[in-house]
């Protein structure tokens, strides 16, 4: 038993794109390594509850440079978009490679045509701010964190929400709040505007 470890996901050059904390790491085989004398490759079993089914395909898009156009997340089944968002979060630093946030006052365009639930909103929002496969939150608390800066866009900025009427018609989940249940669409707009984002519904 090796206990717990970090499992790094490497790109084609061996640079870590992101990592998972794994538990119950048990070595089941040891082999001489092709990476150098005195090194060994270990075959292990492990347990990791944060590596979601479907995440491997998203990592492979990043590794092979095929995460290069917008809208790829739209091809996923709704249950696989959560895995997309998890990889977007874990690979955020790797993909930004030290780039600074865009300055305050920027206009960001959010394409609402394919927003139908929470996960699709965050997929579209991440893409709007940080490009294909970009991250900009994956739940309401994370959205608030992103609005503080350091995640690609410096507030305040203007969000042009294209096809907002269609998104409003689909984001009808009732979200409990201290003031009573609120429609998800209205809550998202409120969170954005309360933290200095001008939301322009188009």
Coordinates of N, CA, C and O in Angstrom, one line a residue, residues 21-158:
X21 N -6.2 13.8 -6.9 CA -5.8 13.1 -5.6 C -6.4 11.7 -5.7 O -7.6 11.6 -5.9
X22 N -5.6 10.7 -5.5 CA -6.1 9.3 -5.6 C -5.8 8.7 -4.2 O -4.8 9.0 -3.5
X23 N -6.6 7.7 -3.8 CA -6.4 7.0 -2.6 C -6.3 5.5 -2.8 O -6.6 5.0 -3.9
X24 N -5.9 4.8 -1.7 CA -5.7 3.3 -1.8 C -4.9 2.9 -2.9 O -5.2 1.9 -3.7
X25 N -3.8 3.5 -3.1 CA -2.8 3.2 -4.2 C -2.1 1.9 -3.8 O -1.4 1.9 -2.8
X26 N -2.2 0.8 -4.5 CA -1.6 -0.5 -4.2 C -0.8 -0.9 -5.4 O -1.3 -1.0 -6.5
X27 N 0.5 -1.2 -5.2 CA 1.4 -1.7 -6.3 C 1.1 -3.1 -6.6 O 1.1 -3.9 -5.6
X28 N 0.8 -3.5 -7.8 CA 0.5 -4.9 -8.1 C 1.5 -5.5 -9.1 O 1.6 -6.7 -9.3
X29 N 2.4 -4.6 -9.7 CA 3.5 -5.2 -10.5 C 4.6 -4.1 -10.7 O 4.3 -2.9 -10.6
X30 N 5.8 -4.5 -10.8 CA 7.0 -3.6 -11.0 C 7.7 -4.1 -12.2 O 8.0 -5.3 -12.4
X31 N 8.1 -3.1 -13.1 CA 8.8 -3.5 -14.3 C 9.9 -2.5 -14.5 O 9.8 -1.3 -14.1
X32 N 11.1 -2.9 -15.1 CA 12.1 -1.9 -15.4 C 11.6 -0.9 -16.4 O 10.8 -1.2 -17.3
X33 N 12.0 0.4 -16.2 CA 11.4 1.5 -17.0 C 12.3 1.8 -18.2 O 13.5 1.7 -18.1
X34 N 11.6 2.1 -19.3 CA 12.3 2.6 -20.5 C 12.8 4.0 -20.4 O 13.5 4.5 -21.2
X35 N 12.5 4.7 -19.2 CA 12.8 6.1 -19.1 C 14.2 6.3 -18.4 O 14.5 7.4 -18.2
X36 N 14.9 5.2 -18.1 CA 16.2 5.4 -17.6 C 16.6 4.3 -16.7 O 15.8 3.6 -16.0
X37 N 18.0 4.1 -16.5 CA 18.5 3.1 -15.7 C 18.2 3.4 -14.2 O 18.2 4.5 -13.8
X38 N 17.8 2.3 -13.5 CA 17.5 2.5 -12.1 C 16.1 2.9 -11.8 O 15.7 3.0 -10.6
X39 N 15.3 3.2 -12.9 CA 13.9 3.6 -12.7 C 13.0 2.3 -12.9 O 13.4 1.4 -13.7
X40 N 11.9 2.4 -12.3 CA 10.9 1.3 -12.5 C 9.5 1.9 -12.8 O 9.2 3.0 -12.5
X41 N 8.8 1.1 -13.6 CA 7.4 1.5 -13.8 C 6.5 0.6 -12.9 O 6.7 -0.6 -12.8
X42 N 5.6 1.2 -12.3 CA 4.7 0.5 -11.4 C 3.3 0.4 -12.0 O 2.8 1.3 -12.6
X43 N 2.7 -0.8 -11.8 CA 1.3 -1.0 -12.2 C 0.6 -1.0 -10.8 O 0.9 -1.7 -9.9
X44 N -0.4 -0.1 -10.7 CA -1.1 0.1 -9.5 C -2.6 0.0 -9.6 O -3.2 0.1 -10.7
X45 N -3.3 -0.4 -8.6 CA -4.7 -0.1 -8.5 C -4.9 1.1 -7.6 O -4.1 1.4 -6.7
X46 N -6.0 1.8 -7.8 CA -6.3 3.0 -7.0 C -7.8 3.3 -7.0 O -8.5 2.7 -7.7
X47 N -8.1 4.2 -6.1 CA -9.5 4.7 -6.0 C -9.5 6.2 -6.1 O -8.7 6.9 -5.5
X48 N -10.3 6.7 -7.0 CA -10.4 8.2 -7.2 C -11.8 8.5 -7.5 O -12.4 8.2 -8.6
X49 N -12.5 9.2 -6.6 CA -13.9 9.6 -6.8 C -14.1 10.9 -7.6 O -15.2 11.2 -8.0
X50 N -13.0 11.6 -7.9 CA -13.2 12.9 -8.6 C -12.9 12.7 -10.1 O -13.2 13.7 -10.9
X51 N -12.4 11.6 -10.6 CA -12.2 11.4 -12.0 C -13.5 10.8 -12.6 O -13.8 9.7 -12.4
X52 N -14.2 11.7 -13.3 CA -15.5 11.3 -13.7 C -15.5 10.5 -15.0 O -14.6 10.7 -15.9
X53 N -16.4 9.6 -15.2 CA -16.5 8.9 -16.5 C -16.7 9.9 -17.6 O -17.4 10.9 -17.5
X54 N -15.9 9.7 -18.7 CA -15.9 10.6 -19.8 C -14.8 11.6 -19.8 O -14.5 12.3 -20.8
X55 N -14.1 11.8 -18.6 CA -13.1 12.8 -18.6 C -11.9 12.4 -19.4 O -11.2 13.3 -19.9
X56 N -11.6 11.2 -19.6 CA -10.5 10.7 -20.4 C -10.5 11.3 -21.8 O -9.5 11.7 -22.4
X57 N -11.7 11.3 -22.4 CA -11.8 11.8 -23.7 C -11.5 13.3 -23.8 O -10.9 13.8 -24.8
X58 N -11.9 14.1 -22.8 CA -11.6 15.5 -22.8 C -10.1 15.7 -22.6 O -9.5 16.6 -23.3
X59 N -9.5 15.0 -21.7 CA -8.0 15.1 -21.6 C -7.3 14.8 -22.9 O -6.3 15.5 -23.2
X60 N -7.8 13.8 -23.6 CA -7.2 13.4 -24.9 C -7.3 14.6 -25.9 O -6.4 14.8 -26.7
X61 N -8.4 15.3 -25.9 CA -8.6 16.4 -26.8 C -7.5 17.5 -26.5 O -6.9 18.1 -27.4
X62 N -7.2 17.7 -25.2 CA -6.2 18.7 -24.8 C -4.8 18.2 -25.2 O -4.0 18.9 -25.8
X63 N -4.5 16.9 -24.9 CA -3.2 16.4 -25.2 C -2.9 16.4 -26.6 O -1.7 16.7 -27.0
X64 N -3.8 16.1 -27.5 CA -3.6 16.0 -28.9 C -3.8 17.4 -29.7 O -3.7 17.4 -30.9
X65 N -4.2 18.4 -28.9 CA -4.4 19.7 -29.6 C -5.6 19.8 -30.3 O -5.8 20.8 -31.2
X66 N -6.6 18.9 -30.1 CA -7.8 19.0 -30.9 C -9.0 19.8 -30.1 O -10.0 19.9 -30.7
X67 N -8.6 20.3 -29.0 CA -9.6 21.2 -28.3 C -9.3 22.6 -28.8 O -8.8 23.5 -28.1
X68 N -9.6 22.8 -30.1 CA -9.2 24.0 -30.8 C -10.3 24.8 -31.4 O -10.1 25.7 -32.2
X69 N -11.6 24.4 -31.1 CA -12.7 25.2 -31.7 C -13.8 25.2 -30.7 O -14.0 24.3 -29.9
X70 N -14.7 26.2 -30.8 CA -15.8 26.3 -29.9 C -16.9 25.3 -30.2 O -17.0 24.8 -31.3
X71 N -17.7 25.0 -29.2 CA -18.9 24.2 -29.4 C -18.7 22.7 -29.3 O -19.6 21.9 -29.4
X72 N -17.4 22.2 -29.0 CA -17.2 20.8 -28.9 C -18.1 20.2 -27.8 O -18.5 19.0 -27.9
X73 N -18.3 20.9 -26.7 CA -19.1 20.4 -25.6 C -20.5 20.1 -26.0 O -21.2 19.3 -25.3
X74 N -21.0 20.8 -27.0 CA -22.4 20.6 -27.4 C -22.7 19.2 -27.9 O -23.8 18.7 -27.9
X75 N -21.6 18.5 -28.4 CA -21.8 17.2 -28.9 C -21.9 16.1 -27.8 O -22.3 15.0 -28.1
X76 N -21.7 16.5 -26.6 CA -21.7 15.6 -25.5 C -23.2 15.4 -25.0 O -24.0 16.3 -25.0
X77 N -23.4 14.2 -24.4 CA -24.7 13.9 -23.7 C -24.7 14.8 -22.5 O -23.6 15.1 -21.9
X78 N -25.9 15.2 -22.0 CA -25.9 16.0 -20.8 C -25.1 15.5 -19.6 O -24.5 16.3 -18.9
X79 N -25.1 14.2 -19.4 CA -24.4 13.6 -18.3 C -22.9 13.7 -18.4 O -22.2 13.6 -17.4
X80 N -22.4 13.9 -19.7 CA -21.0 14.0 -19.9 C -20.4 15.4 -19.8 O -19.2 15.6 -19.7
X81 N -21.3 16.4 -19.7 CA -20.9 17.7 -19.6 C -20.2 18.0 -18.3 O -19.4 18.9 -18.1
X82 N -20.6 17.3 -17.3 CA -20.0 17.5 -15.9 C -18.6 17.1 -16.0 O -17.7 17.8 -15.4
X83 N -18.3 16.0 -16.7 CA -16.9 15.6 -16.8 C -16.1 16.7 -17.6 O -14.9 17.0 -17.3
X84 N -16.7 17.2 -18.6 CA -16.1 18.3 -19.4 C -15.7 19.5 -18.5 O -14.6 20.0 -18.5
X85 N -16.6 19.9 -17.6 CA -16.4 21.0 -16.7 C -15.3 20.7 -15.7 O -14.5 21.5 -15.4
X86 N -15.2 19.4 -15.2 CA -14.2 19.0 -14.3 C -12.8 19.1 -14.9 O -11.9 19.6 -14.3
X87 N -12.7 18.7 -16.2 CA -11.4 18.8 -16.8 C -11.0 20.3 -17.1 O -9.9 20.7 -17.0
X88 N -12.1 21.0 -17.5 CA -11.8 22.5 -17.7 C -11.2 23.1 -16.5 O -10.3 23.9 -16.5
X89 N -11.7 22.8 -15.3 CA -11.2 23.3 -14.0 C -9.8 22.8 -13.8 O -8.9 23.6 -13.5
X90 N -9.6 21.5 -13.9 CA -8.3 21.0 -13.5 C -7.2 21.4 -14.5 O -6.0 21.4 -14.1
X91 N -7.5 21.6 -15.7 CA -6.5 22.0 -16.7 C -6.4 23.5 -16.9 O -5.7 24.0 -17.8
X92 N -7.1 24.3 -16.1 CA -7.2 25.7 -16.3 C -5.8 26.4 -16.3 O -5.5 27.2 -17.3
X93 N -5.0 26.1 -15.3 CA -3.7 26.8 -15.2 C -2.8 26.3 -16.4 O -2.1 27.1 -17.0
X94 N -2.8 25.0 -16.7 CA -2.0 24.5 -17.8 C -2.4 25.2 -19.1 O -1.5 25.6 -19.9
X95 N -3.7 25.4 -19.4 CA -4.1 25.9 -20.7 C -3.9 27.4 -20.8 O -3.6 27.9 -21.8
X96 N -3.9 28.1 -19.7 CA -3.7 29.6 -19.7 C -2.2 29.9 -19.7 O -1.9 31.0 -20.2
X97 N -1.4 29.0 -19.2 CA 0.1 29.2 -19.3 C 0.5 30.5 -18.8 O 1.3 31.2 -19.5
X98 N 0.0 31.0 -17.7 CA 0.4 32.2 -17.1 C -0.1 33.5 -17.8 O 0.3 34.6 -17.4
X99 N -1.0 33.4 -18.7 CA -1.6 34.6 -19.4 C -2.4 35.4 -18.3 O -3.1 34.8 -17.5
X100 N -2.3 36.7 -18.4 CA -3.0 37.6 -17.5 C -4.5 37.6 -17.8 O -4.8 37.3 -19.0
X101 N -5.3 37.9 -16.9 CA -6.7 38.2 -17.2 C -6.9 39.3 -18.2 O -6.1 40.2 -18.2
X102 N -7.9 39.2 -19.0 CA -8.2 40.4 -19.9 C -8.6 41.6 -19.0 O -9.1 41.4 -17.9
X103 N -8.3 42.8 -19.4 CA -8.6 44.0 -18.5 C -10.1 44.2 -18.3 O -10.9 43.7 -19.1
X104 N -10.4 44.9 -17.3 CA -11.8 45.3 -17.0 C -12.3 46.1 -18.1 O -11.6 46.8 -18.9
X105 N -13.6 46.1 -18.3 CA -14.3 46.8 -19.3 C -14.5 46.0 -20.6 O -15.2 46.5 -21.5
X106 N -14.1 44.8 -20.6 CA -14.2 43.9 -21.8 C -15.7 43.6 -22.1 O -16.5 43.6 -21.1
X107 N -16.0 43.4 -23.3 CA -17.4 42.9 -23.7 C -17.2 41.4 -24.0 O -16.4 41.0 -24.9
X108 N -18.0 40.5 -23.3 CA -18.0 39.1 -23.5 C -19.3 38.7 -24.1 O -20.3 39.1 -23.6
X109 N -19.3 37.9 -25.2 CA -20.5 37.4 -25.8 C -20.8 36.0 -25.4 O -19.9 35.1 -25.7
X110 N -21.9 35.8 -24.8 CA -22.3 34.4 -24.4 C -23.4 33.9 -25.4 O -24.5 34.6 -25.5
X111 N -23.1 32.8 -26.0 CA -24.1 32.2 -27.0 C -25.1 31.4 -26.2 O -24.8 30.3 -25.7
X112 N -26.3 31.8 -26.2 CA -27.4 31.2 -25.4 C -28.1 30.1 -26.1 O -29.0 29.4 -25.5
X113 N -27.8 29.8 -27.4 CA -28.6 28.9 -28.2 C -28.6 27.5 -27.7 O -29.6 26.8 -27.8
X114 N -27.5 27.1 -27.0 CA -27.4 25.7 -26.6 C -27.4 25.6 -25.0 O -27.1 24.5 -24.5
X115 N -27.8 26.6 -24.4 CA -27.8 26.6 -22.9 C -29.2 26.1 -22.5 O -30.2 26.7 -22.8
X116 N -29.2 24.9 -21.8 CA -30.4 24.3 -21.5 C -30.5 23.9 -20.0 O -31.5 23.5 -19.5
X117 N -29.4 23.9 -19.3 CA -29.3 23.6 -17.9 C -28.1 24.2 -17.3 O -27.3 24.9 -17.9
X118 N -27.8 23.9 -16.0 CA -26.6 24.5 -15.3 C -25.3 24.2 -16.0 O -24.5 25.1 -16.3
X119 N -25.1 22.9 -16.3 CA -23.8 22.5 -16.9 C -23.6 23.1 -18.2 O -22.5 23.6 -18.5
X120 N -24.6 23.2 -19.0 CA -24.4 23.8 -20.4 C -24.2 25.3 -20.2 O -23.5 25.9 -21.0
X121 N -24.8 26.0 -19.2 CA -24.5 27.4 -19.0 C -23.0 27.5 -18.7 O -22.3 28.4 -19.3
X122 N -22.5 26.7 -17.8 CA -21.1 26.9 -17.4 C -20.1 26.5 -18.5 O -19.0 27.1 -18.7
X123 N -20.5 25.5 -19.4 CA -19.7 25.1 -20.5 C -19.6 26.3 -21.5 O -18.5 26.7 -22.0
X124 N -20.8 27.0 -21.7 CA -20.8 28.1 -22.6 C -20.1 29.3 -22.0 O -19.5 30.1 -22.8
X125 N -20.3 29.5 -20.8 CA -19.7 30.7 -20.1 C -18.1 30.5 -20.1 O -17.4 31.5 -20.4
X126 N -17.6 29.4 -19.8 CA -16.2 29.1 -19.8 C -15.6 29.4 -21.2 O -14.5 30.0 -21.4
X127 N -16.3 29.0 -22.2 CA -15.9 29.2 -23.6 C -16.0 30.7 -24.0 O -15.1 31.2 -24.7
X128 N -17.0 31.4 -23.5 CA -17.1 32.8 -23.8 C -15.9 33.6 -23.2 O -15.4 34.5 -23.9
X129 N -15.5 33.2 -22.0 CA -14.5 34.0 -21.3 C -13.1 33.5 -21.8 O -12.2 34.3 -22.0
X130 N -12.9 32.2 -21.8 CA -11.5 31.7 -22.0 C -11.3 30.8 -23.2 O -10.3 30.1 -23.3
X131 N -12.2 30.8 -24.2 CA -12.0 30.1 -25.4 C -12.4 28.6 -25.3 O -13.0 28.2 -24.3
X132 N -12.2 27.9 -26.4 CA -12.6 26.5 -26.4 C -12.1 25.7 -25.2 O -10.9 25.7 -24.8
X133 N -13.0 25.0 -24.5 CA -12.7 24.2 -23.3 C -12.4 25.0 -22.1 O -11.9 24.5 -21.1
X134 N -12.6 26.3 -22.1 CA -12.3 27.2 -21.0 C -13.2 27.0 -19.8 O -14.3 26.5 -19.9
X135 N -12.6 27.4 -18.7 CA -13.3 27.3 -17.4 C -13.7 28.7 -16.9 O -12.9 29.6 -16.9
X136 N -15.0 28.8 -16.4 CA -15.4 30.0 -15.7 C -16.5 29.6 -14.8 O -17.7 30.0 -14.9
X137 N -16.2 28.6 -13.9 CA -17.2 28.1 -12.9 C -17.8 26.8 -13.3 O -17.9 26.5 -14.5
X138 N -18.3 26.1 -12.3 CA -19.1 24.9 -12.7 C -20.2 24.6 -11.6 O -20.9 23.7 -11.7
X139 N -20.3 25.6 -10.7 CA -21.5 25.7 -9.9 C -21.6 27.1 -9.4 O -20.8 28.0 -9.8
X140 N -22.7 27.4 -8.7 CA -23.0 28.8 -8.3 C -21.9 29.4 -7.5 O -21.5 30.6 -7.6
X141 N -21.3 28.7 -6.5 CA -20.3 29.2 -5.7 C -19.0 29.5 -6.5 O -18.3 30.5 -6.3
X142 N -18.7 28.6 -7.4 CA -17.5 28.8 -8.3 C -17.7 30.0 -9.2 O -16.8 30.7 -9.5
X143 N -19.0 30.3 -9.6 CA -19.3 31.5 -10.4 C -18.9 32.7 -9.6 O -18.3 33.7 -10.2
X144 N -19.3 32.7 -8.4 CA -19.0 33.9 -7.5 C -17.4 34.0 -7.4 O -16.9 35.2 -7.5
X145 N -16.7 32.9 -7.2 CA -15.3 33.0 -7.2 C -14.7 33.6 -8.4 O -13.8 34.4 -8.4
X146 N -15.2 33.2 -9.6 CA -14.7 33.7 -10.9 C -14.9 35.1 -11.0 O -14.1 35.9 -11.6
X147 N -16.0 35.6 -10.4 CA -16.3 37.1 -10.6 C -15.4 37.9 -9.7 O -15.5 39.2 -9.8
X148 N -14.6 37.3 -8.9 CA -13.6 38.1 -8.1 C -12.3 38.3 -8.9 O -11.4 39.0 -8.4
X149 N -12.2 37.7 -10.1 CA -11.0 37.9 -10.9 C -10.1 36.7 -10.8 O -10.3 35.7 -10.0
X150 N -9.0 36.7 -11.6 CA -8.0 35.7 -11.6 C -8.4 34.4 -12.4 O -7.8 33.4 -12.3
X151 N -9.6 34.5 -13.1 CA -10.0 33.3 -13.8 C -10.2 33.6 -15.3 O -10.9 32.9 -16.0
X152 N -9.6 34.7 -15.8 CA -9.6 35.0 -17.2 C -10.2 36.3 -17.6 O -9.9 36.8 -18.6
X153 N -11.1 36.8 -16.8 CA -11.7 38.1 -17.1 C -11.7 39.0 -15.8 O -12.1 38.5 -14.7
X154 N -11.3 40.2 -15.9 CA -11.3 41.1 -14.8 C -12.6 41.9 -14.7 O -12.9 42.6 -15.7
X155 N -13.3 41.7 -13.7 CA -14.6 42.5 -13.6 C -14.2 44.0 -13.3 O -13.1 44.3 -12.7
X156 N -15.1 44.9 -13.6 CA -16.4 44.7 -14.2 C -16.2 44.6 -15.7 O -15.3 45.1 -16.3
X157 N -17.2 43.8 -16.3 CA -17.2 43.7 -17.8 C -18.7 43.6 -18.2 O -19.6 43.5 -17.3
X158 N -18.9 43.7 -19.5 CA -20.3 43.6 -20.0 C -20.5 42.2 -20.6 O -19.6 41.7 -21.4

